[in-house]
Backbone as CSV, one residue per row, in Angstrom:
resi,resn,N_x,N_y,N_z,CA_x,CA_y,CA_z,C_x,C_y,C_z
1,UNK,3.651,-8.945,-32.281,2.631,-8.543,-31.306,2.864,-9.291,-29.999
2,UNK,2.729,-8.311,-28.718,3.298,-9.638,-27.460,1.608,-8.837,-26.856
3,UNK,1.780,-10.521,-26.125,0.258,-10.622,-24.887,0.859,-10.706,-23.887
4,UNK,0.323,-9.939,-23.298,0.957,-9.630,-21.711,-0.512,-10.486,-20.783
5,UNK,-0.571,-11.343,-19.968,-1.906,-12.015,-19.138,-1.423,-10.764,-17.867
6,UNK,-2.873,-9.955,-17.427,-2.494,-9.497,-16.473,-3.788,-9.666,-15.749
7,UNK,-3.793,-9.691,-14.521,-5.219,-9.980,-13.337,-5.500,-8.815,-12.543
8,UNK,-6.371,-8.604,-12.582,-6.637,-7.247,-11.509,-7.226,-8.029,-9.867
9,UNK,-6.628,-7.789,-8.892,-7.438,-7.846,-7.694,-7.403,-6.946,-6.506
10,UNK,-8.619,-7.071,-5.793,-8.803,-6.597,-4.835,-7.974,-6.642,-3.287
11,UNK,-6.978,-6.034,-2.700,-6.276,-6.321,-1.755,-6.525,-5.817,-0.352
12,UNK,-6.430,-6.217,0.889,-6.771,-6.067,1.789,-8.559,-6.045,1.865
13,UNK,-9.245,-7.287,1.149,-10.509,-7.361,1.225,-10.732,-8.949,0.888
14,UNK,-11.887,-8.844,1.654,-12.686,-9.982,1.681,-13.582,-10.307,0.750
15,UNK,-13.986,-9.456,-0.275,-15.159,-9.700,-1.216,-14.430,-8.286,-2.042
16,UNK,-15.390,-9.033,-3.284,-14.981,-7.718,-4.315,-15.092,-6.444,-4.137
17,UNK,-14.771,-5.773,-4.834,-15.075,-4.148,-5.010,-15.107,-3.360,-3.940
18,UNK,-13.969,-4.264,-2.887,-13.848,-3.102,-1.767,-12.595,-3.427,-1.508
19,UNK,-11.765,-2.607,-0.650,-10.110,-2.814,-0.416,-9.625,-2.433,-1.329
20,UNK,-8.542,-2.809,-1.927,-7.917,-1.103,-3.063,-7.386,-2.494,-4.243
21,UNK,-7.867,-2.095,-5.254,-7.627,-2.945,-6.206,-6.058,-2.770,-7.074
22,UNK,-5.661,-3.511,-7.865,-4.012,-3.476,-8.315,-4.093,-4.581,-8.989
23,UNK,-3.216,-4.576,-10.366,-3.234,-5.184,-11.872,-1.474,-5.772,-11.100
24,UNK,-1.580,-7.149,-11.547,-0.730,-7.769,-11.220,0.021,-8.207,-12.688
25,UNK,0.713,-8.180,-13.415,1.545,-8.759,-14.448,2.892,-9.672,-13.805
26,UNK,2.695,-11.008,-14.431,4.121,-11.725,-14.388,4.782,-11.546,-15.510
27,UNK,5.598,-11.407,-15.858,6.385,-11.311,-16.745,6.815,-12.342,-17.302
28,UNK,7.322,-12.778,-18.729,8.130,-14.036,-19.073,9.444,-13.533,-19.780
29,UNK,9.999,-12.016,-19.857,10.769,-11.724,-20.411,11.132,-10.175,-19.852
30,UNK,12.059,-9.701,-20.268,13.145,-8.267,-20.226,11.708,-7.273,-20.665
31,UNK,11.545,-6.271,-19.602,10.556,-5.646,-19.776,10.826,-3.939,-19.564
32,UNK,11.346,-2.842,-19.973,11.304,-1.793,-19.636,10.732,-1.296,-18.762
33,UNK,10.970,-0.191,-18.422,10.739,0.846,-17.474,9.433,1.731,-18.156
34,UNK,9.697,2.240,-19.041,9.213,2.959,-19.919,7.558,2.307,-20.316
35,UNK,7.864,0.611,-20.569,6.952,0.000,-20.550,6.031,-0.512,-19.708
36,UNK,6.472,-0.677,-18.372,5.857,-0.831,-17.546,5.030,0.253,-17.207
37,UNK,5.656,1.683,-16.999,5.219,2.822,-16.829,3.751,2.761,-18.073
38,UNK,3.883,2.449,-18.778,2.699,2.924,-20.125,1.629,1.512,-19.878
39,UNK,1.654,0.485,-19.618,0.705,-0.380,-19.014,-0.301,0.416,-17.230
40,UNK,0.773,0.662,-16.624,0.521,1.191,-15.255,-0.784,2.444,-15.798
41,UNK,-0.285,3.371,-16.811,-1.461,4.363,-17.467,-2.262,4.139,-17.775
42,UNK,-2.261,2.931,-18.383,-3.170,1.698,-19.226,-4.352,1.610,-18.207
43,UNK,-3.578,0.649,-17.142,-4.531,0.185,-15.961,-5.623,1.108,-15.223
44,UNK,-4.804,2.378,-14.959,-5.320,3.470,-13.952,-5.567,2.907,-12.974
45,UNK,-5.037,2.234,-12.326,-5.127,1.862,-10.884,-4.104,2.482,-9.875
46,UNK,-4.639,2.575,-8.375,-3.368,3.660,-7.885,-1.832,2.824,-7.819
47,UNK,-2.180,0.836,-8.365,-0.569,0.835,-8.784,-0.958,-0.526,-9.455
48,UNK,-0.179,-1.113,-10.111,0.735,-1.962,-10.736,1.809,-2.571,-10.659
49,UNK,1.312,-3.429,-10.505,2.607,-4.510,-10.034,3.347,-5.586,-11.170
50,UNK,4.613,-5.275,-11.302,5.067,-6.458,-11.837,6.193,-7.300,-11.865
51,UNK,5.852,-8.400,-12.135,7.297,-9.881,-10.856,7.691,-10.618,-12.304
52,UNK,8.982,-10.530,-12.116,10.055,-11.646,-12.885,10.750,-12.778,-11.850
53,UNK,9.986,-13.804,-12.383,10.695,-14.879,-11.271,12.717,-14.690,-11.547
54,UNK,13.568,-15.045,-10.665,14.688,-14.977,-10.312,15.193,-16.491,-10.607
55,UNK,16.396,-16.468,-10.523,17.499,-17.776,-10.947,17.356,-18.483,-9.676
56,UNK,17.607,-17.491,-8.017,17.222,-18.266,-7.272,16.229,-18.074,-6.689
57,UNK,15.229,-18.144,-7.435,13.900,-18.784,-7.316,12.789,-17.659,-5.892
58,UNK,13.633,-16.129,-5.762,13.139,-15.187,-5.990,12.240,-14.136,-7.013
59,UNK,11.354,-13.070,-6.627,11.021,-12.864,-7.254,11.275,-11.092,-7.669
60,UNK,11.797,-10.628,-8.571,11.579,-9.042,-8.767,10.523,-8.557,-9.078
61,UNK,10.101,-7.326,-7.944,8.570,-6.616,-7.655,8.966,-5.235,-8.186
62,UNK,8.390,-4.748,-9.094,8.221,-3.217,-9.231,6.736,-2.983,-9.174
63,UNK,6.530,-1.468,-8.731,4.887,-0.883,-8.279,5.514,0.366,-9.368
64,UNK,3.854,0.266,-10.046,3.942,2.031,-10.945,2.690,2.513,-10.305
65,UNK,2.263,3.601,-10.401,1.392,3.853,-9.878,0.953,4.588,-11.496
66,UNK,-0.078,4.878,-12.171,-0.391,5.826,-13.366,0.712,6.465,-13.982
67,UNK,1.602,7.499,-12.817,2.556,9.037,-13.590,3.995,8.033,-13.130
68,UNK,4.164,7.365,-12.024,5.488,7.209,-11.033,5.413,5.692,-10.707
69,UNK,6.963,5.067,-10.423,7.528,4.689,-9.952,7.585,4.326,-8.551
70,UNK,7.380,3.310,-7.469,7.333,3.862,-6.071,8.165,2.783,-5.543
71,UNK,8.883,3.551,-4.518,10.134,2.799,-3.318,8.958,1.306,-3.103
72,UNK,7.845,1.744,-2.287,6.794,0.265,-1.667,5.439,0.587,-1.710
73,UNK,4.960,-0.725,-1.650,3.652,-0.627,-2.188,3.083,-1.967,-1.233
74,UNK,2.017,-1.980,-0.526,1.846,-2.992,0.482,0.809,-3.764,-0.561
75,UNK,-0.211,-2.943,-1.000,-1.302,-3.590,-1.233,-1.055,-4.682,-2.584
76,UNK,-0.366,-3.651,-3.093,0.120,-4.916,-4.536,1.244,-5.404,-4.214
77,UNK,1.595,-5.650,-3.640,2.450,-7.073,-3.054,1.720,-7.998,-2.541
78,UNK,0.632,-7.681,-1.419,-0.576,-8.651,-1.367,-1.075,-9.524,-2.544
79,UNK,-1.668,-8.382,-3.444,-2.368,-8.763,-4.630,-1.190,-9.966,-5.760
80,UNK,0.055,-9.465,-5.338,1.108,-10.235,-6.226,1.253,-11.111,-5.586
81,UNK,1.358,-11.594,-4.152,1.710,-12.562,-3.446,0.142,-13.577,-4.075
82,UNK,-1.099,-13.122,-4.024,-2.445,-13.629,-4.066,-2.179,-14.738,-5.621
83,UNK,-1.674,-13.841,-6.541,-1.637,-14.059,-7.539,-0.648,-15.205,-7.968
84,UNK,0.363,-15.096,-7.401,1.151,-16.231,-7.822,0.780,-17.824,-6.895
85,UNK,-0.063,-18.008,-5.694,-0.608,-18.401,-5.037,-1.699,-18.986,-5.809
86,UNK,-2.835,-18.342,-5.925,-4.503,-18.623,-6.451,-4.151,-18.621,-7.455
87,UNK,-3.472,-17.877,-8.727,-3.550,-18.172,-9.836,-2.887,-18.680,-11.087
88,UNK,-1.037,-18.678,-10.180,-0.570,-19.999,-10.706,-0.097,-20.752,-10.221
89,UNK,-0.683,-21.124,-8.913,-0.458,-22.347,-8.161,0.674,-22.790,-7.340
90,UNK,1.514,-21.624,-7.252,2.494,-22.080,-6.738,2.407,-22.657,-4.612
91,UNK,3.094,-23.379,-4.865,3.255,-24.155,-3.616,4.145,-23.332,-2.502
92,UNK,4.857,-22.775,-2.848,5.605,-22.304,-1.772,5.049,-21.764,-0.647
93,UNK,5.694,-22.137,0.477,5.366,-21.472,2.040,5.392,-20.190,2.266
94,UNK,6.354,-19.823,1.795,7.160,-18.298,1.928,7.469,-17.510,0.312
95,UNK,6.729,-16.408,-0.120,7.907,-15.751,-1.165,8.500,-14.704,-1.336
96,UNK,9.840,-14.562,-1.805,10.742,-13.702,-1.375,10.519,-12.761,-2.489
97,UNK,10.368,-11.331,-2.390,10.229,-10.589,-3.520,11.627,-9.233,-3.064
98,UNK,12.630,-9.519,-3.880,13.450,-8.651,-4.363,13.269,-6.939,-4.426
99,UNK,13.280,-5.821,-4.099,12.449,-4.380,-4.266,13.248,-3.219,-3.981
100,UNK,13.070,-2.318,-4.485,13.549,-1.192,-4.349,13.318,-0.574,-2.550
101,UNK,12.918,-1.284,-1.806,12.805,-1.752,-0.454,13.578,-2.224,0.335
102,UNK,14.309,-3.077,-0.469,14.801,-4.496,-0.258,14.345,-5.709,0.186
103,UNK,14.954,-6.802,0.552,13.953,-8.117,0.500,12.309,-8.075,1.505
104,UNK,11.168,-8.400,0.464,10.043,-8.141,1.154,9.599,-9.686,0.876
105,UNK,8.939,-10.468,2.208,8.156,-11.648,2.161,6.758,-11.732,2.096
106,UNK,6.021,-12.629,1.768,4.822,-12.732,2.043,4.636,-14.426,2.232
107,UNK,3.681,-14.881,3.547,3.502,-16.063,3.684,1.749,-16.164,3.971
108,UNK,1.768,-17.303,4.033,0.224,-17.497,3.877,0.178,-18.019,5.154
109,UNK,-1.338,-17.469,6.048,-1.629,-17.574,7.086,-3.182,-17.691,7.251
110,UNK,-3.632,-19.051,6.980,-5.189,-19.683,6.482,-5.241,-19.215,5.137
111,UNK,-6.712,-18.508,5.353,-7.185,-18.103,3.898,-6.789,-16.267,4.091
112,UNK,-5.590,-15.838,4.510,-4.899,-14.651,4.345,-3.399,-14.198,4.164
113,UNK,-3.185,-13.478,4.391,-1.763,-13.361,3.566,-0.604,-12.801,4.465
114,UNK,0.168,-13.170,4.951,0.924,-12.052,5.783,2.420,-11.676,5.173
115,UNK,2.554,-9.965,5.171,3.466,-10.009,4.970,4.436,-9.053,6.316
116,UNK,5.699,-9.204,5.489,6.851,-8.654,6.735,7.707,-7.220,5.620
117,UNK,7.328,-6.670,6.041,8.218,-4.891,5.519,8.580,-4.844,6.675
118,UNK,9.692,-3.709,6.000,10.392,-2.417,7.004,9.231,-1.685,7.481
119,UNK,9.587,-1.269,9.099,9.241,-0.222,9.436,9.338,1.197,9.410
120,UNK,8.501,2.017,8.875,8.982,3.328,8.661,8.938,4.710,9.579
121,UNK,9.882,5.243,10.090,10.084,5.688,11.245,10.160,7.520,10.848
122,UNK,9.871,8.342,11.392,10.195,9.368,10.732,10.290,10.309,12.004
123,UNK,10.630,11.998,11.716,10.536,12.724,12.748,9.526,14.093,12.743
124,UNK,9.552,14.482,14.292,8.537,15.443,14.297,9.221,16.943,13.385
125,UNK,8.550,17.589,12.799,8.854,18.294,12.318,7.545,19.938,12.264
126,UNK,7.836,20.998,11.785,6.974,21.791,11.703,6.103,21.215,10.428
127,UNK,4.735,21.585,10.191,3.909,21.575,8.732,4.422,22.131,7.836
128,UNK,4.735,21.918,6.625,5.255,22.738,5.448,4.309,23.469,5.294
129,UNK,4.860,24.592,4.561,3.535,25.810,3.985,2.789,25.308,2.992
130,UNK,1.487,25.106,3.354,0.333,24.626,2.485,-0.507,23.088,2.812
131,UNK,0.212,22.912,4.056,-0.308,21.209,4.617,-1.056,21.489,4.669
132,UNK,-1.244,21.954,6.296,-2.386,21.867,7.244,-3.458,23.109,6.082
133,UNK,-3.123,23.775,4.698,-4.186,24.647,4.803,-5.020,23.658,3.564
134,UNK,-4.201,22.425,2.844,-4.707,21.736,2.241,-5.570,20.257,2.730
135,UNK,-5.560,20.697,3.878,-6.295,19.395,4.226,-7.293,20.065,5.360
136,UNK,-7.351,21.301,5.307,-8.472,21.953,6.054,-8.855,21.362,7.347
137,UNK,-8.039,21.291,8.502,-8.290,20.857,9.622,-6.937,20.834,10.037
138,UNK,-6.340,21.570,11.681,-5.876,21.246,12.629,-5.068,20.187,12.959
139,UNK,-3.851,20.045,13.357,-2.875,18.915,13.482,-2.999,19.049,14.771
140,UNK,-2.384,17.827,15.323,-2.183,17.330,16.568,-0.542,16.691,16.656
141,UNK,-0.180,16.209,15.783,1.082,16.184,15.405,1.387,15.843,13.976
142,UNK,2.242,16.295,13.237,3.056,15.993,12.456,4.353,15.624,12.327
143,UNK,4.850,14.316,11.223,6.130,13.637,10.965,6.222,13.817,9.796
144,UNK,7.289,13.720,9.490,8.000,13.128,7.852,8.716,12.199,8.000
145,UNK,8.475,11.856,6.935,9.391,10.176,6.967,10.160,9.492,5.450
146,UNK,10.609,9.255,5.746,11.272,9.195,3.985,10.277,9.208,2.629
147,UNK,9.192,8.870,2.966,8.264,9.140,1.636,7.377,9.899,1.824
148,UNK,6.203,10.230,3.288,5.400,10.731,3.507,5.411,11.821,4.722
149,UNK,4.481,12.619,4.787,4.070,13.132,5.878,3.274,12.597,6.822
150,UNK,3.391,12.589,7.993,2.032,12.029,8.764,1.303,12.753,9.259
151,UNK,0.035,12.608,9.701,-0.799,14.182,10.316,-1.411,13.482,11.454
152,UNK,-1.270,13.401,12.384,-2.152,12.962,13.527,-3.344,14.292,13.643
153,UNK,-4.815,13.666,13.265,-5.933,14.669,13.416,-6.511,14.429,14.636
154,UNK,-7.532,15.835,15.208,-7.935,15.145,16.505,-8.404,14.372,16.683
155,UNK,-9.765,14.203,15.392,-11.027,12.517,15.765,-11.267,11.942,15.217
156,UNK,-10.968,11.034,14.888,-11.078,9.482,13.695,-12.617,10.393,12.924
157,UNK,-13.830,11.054,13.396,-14.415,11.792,12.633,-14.139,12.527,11.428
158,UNK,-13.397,13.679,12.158,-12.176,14.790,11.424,-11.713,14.001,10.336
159,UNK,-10.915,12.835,10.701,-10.352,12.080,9.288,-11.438,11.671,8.165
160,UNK,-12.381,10.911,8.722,-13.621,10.742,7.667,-14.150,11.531,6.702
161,UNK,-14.419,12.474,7.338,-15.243,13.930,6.802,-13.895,14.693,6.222
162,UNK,-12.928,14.177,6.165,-12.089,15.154,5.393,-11.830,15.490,3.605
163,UNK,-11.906,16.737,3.318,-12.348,16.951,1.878,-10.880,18.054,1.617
164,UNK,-10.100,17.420,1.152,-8.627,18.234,1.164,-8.726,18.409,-0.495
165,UNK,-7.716,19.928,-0.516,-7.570,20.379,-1.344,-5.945,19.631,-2.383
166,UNK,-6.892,18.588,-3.464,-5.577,17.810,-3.936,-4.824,18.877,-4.757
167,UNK,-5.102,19.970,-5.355,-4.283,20.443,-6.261,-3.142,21.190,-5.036
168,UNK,-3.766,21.632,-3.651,-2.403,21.976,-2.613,-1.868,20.721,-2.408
169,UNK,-2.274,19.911,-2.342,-1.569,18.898,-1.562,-0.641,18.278,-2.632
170,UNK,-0.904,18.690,-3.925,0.197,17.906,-5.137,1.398,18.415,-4.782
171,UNK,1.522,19.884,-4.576,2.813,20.565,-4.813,3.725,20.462,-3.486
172,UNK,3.490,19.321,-2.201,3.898,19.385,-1.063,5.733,18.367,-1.797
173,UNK,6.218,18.751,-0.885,7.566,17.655,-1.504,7.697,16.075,-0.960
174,UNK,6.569,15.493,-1.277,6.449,13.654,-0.705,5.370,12.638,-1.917
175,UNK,5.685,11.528,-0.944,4.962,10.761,-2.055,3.305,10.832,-2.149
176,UNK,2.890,11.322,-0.618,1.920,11.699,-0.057,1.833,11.930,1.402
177,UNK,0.534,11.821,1.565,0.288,12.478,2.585,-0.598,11.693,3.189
178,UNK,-0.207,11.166,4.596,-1.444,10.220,5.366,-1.925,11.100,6.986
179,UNK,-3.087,10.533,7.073,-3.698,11.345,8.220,-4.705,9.987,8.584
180,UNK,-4.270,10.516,10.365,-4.966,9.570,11.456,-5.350,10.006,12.371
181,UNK,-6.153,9.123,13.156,-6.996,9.654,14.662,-6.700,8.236,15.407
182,UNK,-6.590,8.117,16.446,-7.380,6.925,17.545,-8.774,6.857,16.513
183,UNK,-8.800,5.143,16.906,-10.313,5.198,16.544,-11.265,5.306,17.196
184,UNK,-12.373,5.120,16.851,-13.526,5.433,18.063,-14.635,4.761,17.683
185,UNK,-14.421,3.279,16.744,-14.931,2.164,16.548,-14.249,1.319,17.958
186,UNK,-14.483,0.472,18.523,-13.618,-0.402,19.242,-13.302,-2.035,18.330
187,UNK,-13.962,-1.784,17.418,-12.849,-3.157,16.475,-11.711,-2.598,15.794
188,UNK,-11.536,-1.100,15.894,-9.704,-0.839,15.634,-9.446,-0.282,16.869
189,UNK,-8.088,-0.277,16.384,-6.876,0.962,17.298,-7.115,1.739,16.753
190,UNK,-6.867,2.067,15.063,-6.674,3.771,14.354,-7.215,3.713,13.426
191,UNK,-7.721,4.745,12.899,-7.991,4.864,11.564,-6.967,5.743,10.707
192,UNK,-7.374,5.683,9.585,-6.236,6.629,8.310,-6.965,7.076,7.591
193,UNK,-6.435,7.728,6.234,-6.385,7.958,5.228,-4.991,8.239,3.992
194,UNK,-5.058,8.066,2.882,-4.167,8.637,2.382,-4.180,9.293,1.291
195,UNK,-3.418,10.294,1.094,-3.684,10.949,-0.360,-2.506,10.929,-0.428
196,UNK,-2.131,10.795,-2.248,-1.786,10.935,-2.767,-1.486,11.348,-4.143
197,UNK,-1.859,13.075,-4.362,-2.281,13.733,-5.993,-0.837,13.622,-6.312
198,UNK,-0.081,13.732,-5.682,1.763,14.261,-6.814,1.829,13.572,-7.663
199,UNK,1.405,12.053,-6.383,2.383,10.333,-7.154,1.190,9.995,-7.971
200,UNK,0.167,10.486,-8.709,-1.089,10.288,-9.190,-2.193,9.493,-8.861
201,UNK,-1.852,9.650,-8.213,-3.166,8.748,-6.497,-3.681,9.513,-5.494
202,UNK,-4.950,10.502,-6.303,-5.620,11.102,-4.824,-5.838,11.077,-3.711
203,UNK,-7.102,10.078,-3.843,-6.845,9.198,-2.705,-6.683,7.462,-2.453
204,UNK,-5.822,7.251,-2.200,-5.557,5.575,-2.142,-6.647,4.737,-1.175
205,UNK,-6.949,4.003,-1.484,-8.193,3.296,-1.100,-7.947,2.570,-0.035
206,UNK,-6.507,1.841,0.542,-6.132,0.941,1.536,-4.704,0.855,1.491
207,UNK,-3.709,1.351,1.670,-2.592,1.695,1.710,-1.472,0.917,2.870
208,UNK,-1.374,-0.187,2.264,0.003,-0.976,2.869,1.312,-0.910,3.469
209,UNK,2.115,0.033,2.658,3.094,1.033,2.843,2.650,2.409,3.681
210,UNK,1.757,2.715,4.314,1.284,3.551,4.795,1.308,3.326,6.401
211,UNK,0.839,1.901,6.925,0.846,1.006,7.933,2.320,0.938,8.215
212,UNK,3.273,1.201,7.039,4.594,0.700,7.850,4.993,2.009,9.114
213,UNK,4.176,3.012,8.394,4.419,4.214,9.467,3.712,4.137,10.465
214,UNK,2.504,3.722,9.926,1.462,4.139,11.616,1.480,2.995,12.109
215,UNK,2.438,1.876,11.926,2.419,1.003,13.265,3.234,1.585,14.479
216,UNK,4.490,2.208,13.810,5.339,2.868,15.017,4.905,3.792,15.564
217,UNK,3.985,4.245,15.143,3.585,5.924,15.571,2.259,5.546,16.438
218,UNK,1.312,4.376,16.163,0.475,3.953,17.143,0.852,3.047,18.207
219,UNK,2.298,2.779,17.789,2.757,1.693,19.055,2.887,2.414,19.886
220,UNK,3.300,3.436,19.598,4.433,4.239,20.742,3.319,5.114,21.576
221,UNK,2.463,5.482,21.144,1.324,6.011,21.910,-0.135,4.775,22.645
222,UNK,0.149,3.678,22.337,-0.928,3.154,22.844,-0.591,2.217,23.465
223,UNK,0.823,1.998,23.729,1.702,1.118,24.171,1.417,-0.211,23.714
224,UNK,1.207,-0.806,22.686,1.056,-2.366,22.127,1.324,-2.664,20.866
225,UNK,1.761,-3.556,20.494,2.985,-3.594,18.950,1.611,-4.394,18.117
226,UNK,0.207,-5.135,18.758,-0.208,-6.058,17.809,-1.405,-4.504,17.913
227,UNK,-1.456,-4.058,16.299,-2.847,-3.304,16.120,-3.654,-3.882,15.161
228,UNK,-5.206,-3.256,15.086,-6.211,-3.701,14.356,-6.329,-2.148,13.716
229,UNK,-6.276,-2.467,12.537,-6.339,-0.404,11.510,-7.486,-0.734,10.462
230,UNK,-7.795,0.106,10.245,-8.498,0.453,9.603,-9.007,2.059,8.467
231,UNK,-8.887,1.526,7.070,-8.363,3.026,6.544,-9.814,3.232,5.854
232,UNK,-10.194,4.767,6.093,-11.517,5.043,6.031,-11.925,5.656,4.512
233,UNK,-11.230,5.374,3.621,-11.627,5.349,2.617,-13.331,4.935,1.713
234,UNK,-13.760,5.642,0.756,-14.646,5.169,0.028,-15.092,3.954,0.332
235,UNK,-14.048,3.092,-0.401,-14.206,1.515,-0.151,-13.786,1.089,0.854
236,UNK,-13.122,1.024,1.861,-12.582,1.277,3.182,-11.988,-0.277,2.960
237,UNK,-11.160,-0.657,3.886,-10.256,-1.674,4.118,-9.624,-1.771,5.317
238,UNK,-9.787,-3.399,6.119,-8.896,-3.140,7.454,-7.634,-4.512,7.517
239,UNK,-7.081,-4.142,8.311,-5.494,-4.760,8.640,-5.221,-4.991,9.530
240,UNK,-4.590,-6.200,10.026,-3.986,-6.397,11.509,-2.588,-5.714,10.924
241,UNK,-1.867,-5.209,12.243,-0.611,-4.972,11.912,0.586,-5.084,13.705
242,UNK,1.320,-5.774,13.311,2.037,-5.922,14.058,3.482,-5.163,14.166
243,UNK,4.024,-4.689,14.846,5.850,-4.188,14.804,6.244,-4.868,15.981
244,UNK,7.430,-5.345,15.080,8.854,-6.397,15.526,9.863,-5.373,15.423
245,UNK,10.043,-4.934,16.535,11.481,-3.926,16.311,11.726,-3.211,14.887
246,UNK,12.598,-3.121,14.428,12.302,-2.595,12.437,11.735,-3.426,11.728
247,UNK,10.787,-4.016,11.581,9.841,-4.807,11.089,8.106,-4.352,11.254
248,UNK,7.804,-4.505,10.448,6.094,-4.514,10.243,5.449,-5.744,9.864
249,UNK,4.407,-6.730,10.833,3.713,-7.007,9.574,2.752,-7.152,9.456
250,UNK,2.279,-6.653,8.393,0.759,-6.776,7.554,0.049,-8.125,7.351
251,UNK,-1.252,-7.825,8.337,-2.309,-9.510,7.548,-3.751,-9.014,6.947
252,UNK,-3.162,-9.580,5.735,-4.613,-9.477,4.559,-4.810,-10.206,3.875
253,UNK,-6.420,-9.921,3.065,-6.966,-11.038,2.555,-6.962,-10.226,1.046
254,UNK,-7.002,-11.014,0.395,-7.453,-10.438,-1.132,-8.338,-11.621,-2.094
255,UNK,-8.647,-11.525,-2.598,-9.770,-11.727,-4.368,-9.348,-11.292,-5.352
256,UNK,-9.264,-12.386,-6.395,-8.820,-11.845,-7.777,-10.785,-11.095,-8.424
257,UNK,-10.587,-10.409,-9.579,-12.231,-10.114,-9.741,-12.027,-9.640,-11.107
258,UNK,-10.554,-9.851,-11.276,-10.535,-9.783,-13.079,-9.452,-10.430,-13.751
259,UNK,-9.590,-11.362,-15.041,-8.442,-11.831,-15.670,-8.217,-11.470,-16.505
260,UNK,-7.508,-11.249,-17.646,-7.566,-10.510,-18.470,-6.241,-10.844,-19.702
261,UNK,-5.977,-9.984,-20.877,-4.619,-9.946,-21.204,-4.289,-8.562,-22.202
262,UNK,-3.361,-8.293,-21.554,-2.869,-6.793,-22.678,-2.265,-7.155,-24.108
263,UNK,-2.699,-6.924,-25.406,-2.123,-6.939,-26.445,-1.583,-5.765,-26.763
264,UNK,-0.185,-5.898,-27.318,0.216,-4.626,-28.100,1.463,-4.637,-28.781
């Protein structure tokens, strides 16, 4: 029988039960694919994270989300960075996590977290057949980008009030689908959203990897690389985000709000 200790926390938030939560597992041994995948189902969270410390003293990050597998994942890298930090103490300044990404950092900056991803850059393109009729509202522009679509909507409103059709939006060919406005709070630049039904994540609650796109896409229109975002989700969640030439980076806070352990 093996016990797996796994922690659930809250990422890109300041207090519980808001910001998008993610089950963190460290590993102490050779762990499948297969297996990871069937914990990730376990969890039902829109991901799962799990780190094998490295020889040199790196760490390997995989994200499942429930059904899939994913290239990046912002929020549970937070939550994994939180975790090896708050809950087993480690000292380090900087940690290097290994990824189907490639090398992603996270450093601590007070009582928050910053990390440094790729920036994700994509191009204008027409709407595929069934976007714009699954998300019931009007584009202003659209991109694709190696994982997602982007939808620039007309009014950070429009994005709020939006009630999209997930069973169209499953069959689009991406990992999902994010949509933004200018904001029209003045404590952000933009707001978002993201769905994601394909990758089994309707809608994602605060989306990390999501920011790597709309930093370039709000730089370039508002002319300034340091933004304040904010994703209008249920539980909603906000982010500073900065772009460094091909670089992003993300500052957040997270809370652990569950400990736990998987037997099986």
């Amino acid at each position: 029988m093996r016990r797996q200790p796994v922690v659930q926390v809250d990422a890109f938030a300041e207090r519980a039960f808001v910001g998008n939560p993610a089950a963190v597992c460290v590993l102490d041994g050779e762990t499948g694919a297969e297996l990871m995948q069937q914990i990730a189902m376990e969890m039902n969270l829109s991901e799962t994270a799990f780190l094998r410390h490295r020889d040199d003293g790196s760490w390997d990050l995989r994200w499942f989300t429930p059904t899939v597998e994913v290239d990046l994942c912002g929020h549970a890298t937070l939550a994994s960075a939180h975790v090896l930090w708050h809950e087993h103490g480690l000292s380090d300044p900087e940690l290097v996590f290994a990824t189907r990404s490639g090398v992603l950092r996270a450093r601590q900056q007070g009582d928050a977290i910053e990390l440094n991803f790729p920036a994700v850059r994509g191009r204008l393109e027409e709407p595929p057949a069934g976007l714009l009729e699954a998300l019931g509202a009007p584009a202003r522009t659209v991109i694709r980008n190696r994982m997602d679509w982007l939808v620039e909507l007309e009014s950070a409103e429009v994005v709020r009030q939006l009630a999209p059709d997930m069973q169209q939006l499953s069959t689009l060919p991406a990992r999902g689908v994010i949509v933004t406005a200018q904001s029209d709070d003045t404590d952000y630049d933009f707001i978002s959203r993201f769905f994601g039904p394909g990758s089994g994540v309707p809608e994602d609650p605060v989306t990390g990897s999501a920011h790597c796109a709309l930093a370039p896409f709000w730089a370039d229109r508002l002319g300034r690389t340091s933004l304040r975002a904010f994703q209008a989700s249920a539980r909603g969640g906000a982010m500073n985000v900065v772009l460094e030439g091909d670089r992003v980076r993300l500052l957040g806070k997270a809370v652990t709000v569950m400990r736990g352990e998987l037997v099986f």
